Amino acid sequence: MHLMGLRLSRRVNPFMENSFRTLMAVLLWAALSSAGGARPFQQAKPDAQKTTGQAETPPQTPKPSAEEMKDFQAIENELDQDRSIQMTEDFQKKYPQSTLLGWVLFFEGQDYLRKNQGDKAVEYCVKSVKADANNLGSLMIVASLMPQPAYISKNEMEKAKQLTEGEGYATHALEIIEQIQKQPNEADDAFKARKDDYQRKMHGSLGLIHLERATMGLGGMDPQELAKSEKEYKAAVDGIDKPNPEYVFRLGEVYMHEKKVDEAIDAFTKAETLEPAYKPYADPDLEQLKKLKGAAKPAGSP
């Protein structure tokens, strides 16, 4: 049975002009919480740390100064992206040792993401994670963008390194997501939905990472990586009425390469049902898969 080549370097979101833009709607929600505001994704307020005063407690990280917090909050509330980027650059020069740099760099990564500059978004969110290893917003942006075809290196060694890094970011993000707390005035159902949404996005990123790795097998598609990709994509799409159509489409590609014809047909059909703009991409696969299915039937079968 001959199946089409995987289209990892091709357009996978038909209503966007390039691969970075395919993630805009997804990532801006993933990187922001549902609480509203200019910079709502706050795991904890930077000035909310408390000290116990006990002698055996290790020294606490110094709180930001009043001026530092004022500058930070100005960035937090700035909606103009170019102005915000300049403010974050100024902050880094003024407070090079600030404990708030992880957040400031995350804000800069957000701004570049909104400006459709995915490479810059990755650059500054990586810097953010280096400054604050538990900054969930930055982890999610990097994990989602890094394995995308428009960002991934064509050099096999560099590509393998990027995929390993992306996997680490996504895995750590999932660990943090397990520990996130409800925001003030957030309903239980809303919190559960937000947490579930974050988890699905990271499973989708892991699905793409394993799918990219599957293409790197010396003897063709790596079946073990395909199986891992299938598992991650199923975690991203199962159990909800309207999963991300890109994940469903990718799952169809995985099934196609695993020669699971019926499952691939179902996935491609669902992807174009969820988002009709996928039809030009799913229909050729569906046509070929249905021909393969028909050819596999015993003679005389209905």
PDB file of C-alpha atoms in Angstrom, residues 30-31 43 129 132-142 172-173 176-177:
ATOM      1  CA  ALA A  30      -2.878  29.623  25.450  1.00  0.00           C
ATOM      2  CA  ALA A  31      -0.522  32.344  26.586  1.00  0.00           C
ATOM      3  CA  GLN A  43       0.561  32.666  37.948  1.00  0.00           C
ATOM      4  CA  VAL A 129      12.339  30.615  30.606  1.00  0.00           C
ATOM      5  CA  ASP A 132      12.192  31.972  35.179  1.00  0.00           C
ATOM      6  CA  ALA A 133      12.050  28.259  34.435  1.00  0.00           C
ATOM      7  CA  ASN A 134       8.422  28.043  35.551  1.00  0.00           C
ATOM      8  CA  ASN A 135       6.927  30.820  33.426  1.00  0.00           C
ATOM      9  CA  LEU A 136       4.043  28.864  31.955  1.00  0.00           C
ATOM     10  CA  GLY A 137       3.123  31.368  29.258  1.00  0.00           C
ATOM     11  CA  SER A 138       6.632  31.332  27.809  1.00  0.00           C
ATOM     12  CA  LEU A 139       6.897  27.554  28.039  1.00  0.00           C
ATOM     13  CA  MET A 140       3.660  27.142  26.101  1.00  0.00           C
ATOM     14  CA  ILE A 141       4.590  29.597  23.376  1.00  0.00           C
ATOM     15  CA  VAL A 142       8.014  28.030  22.809  1.00  0.00           C
ATOM     16  CA  HIS A 172       7.588  20.920  31.842  1.00  0.00           C
ATOM     17  CA  ALA A 173       4.558  23.011  30.894  1.00  0.00           C
ATOM     18  CA  ILE A 176       3.172  23.187  35.826  1.00  0.00           C
ATOM     19  CA  ILE A 177      -0.358  23.052  34.417  1.00  0.00           C
TER      20      ILE A 177
END
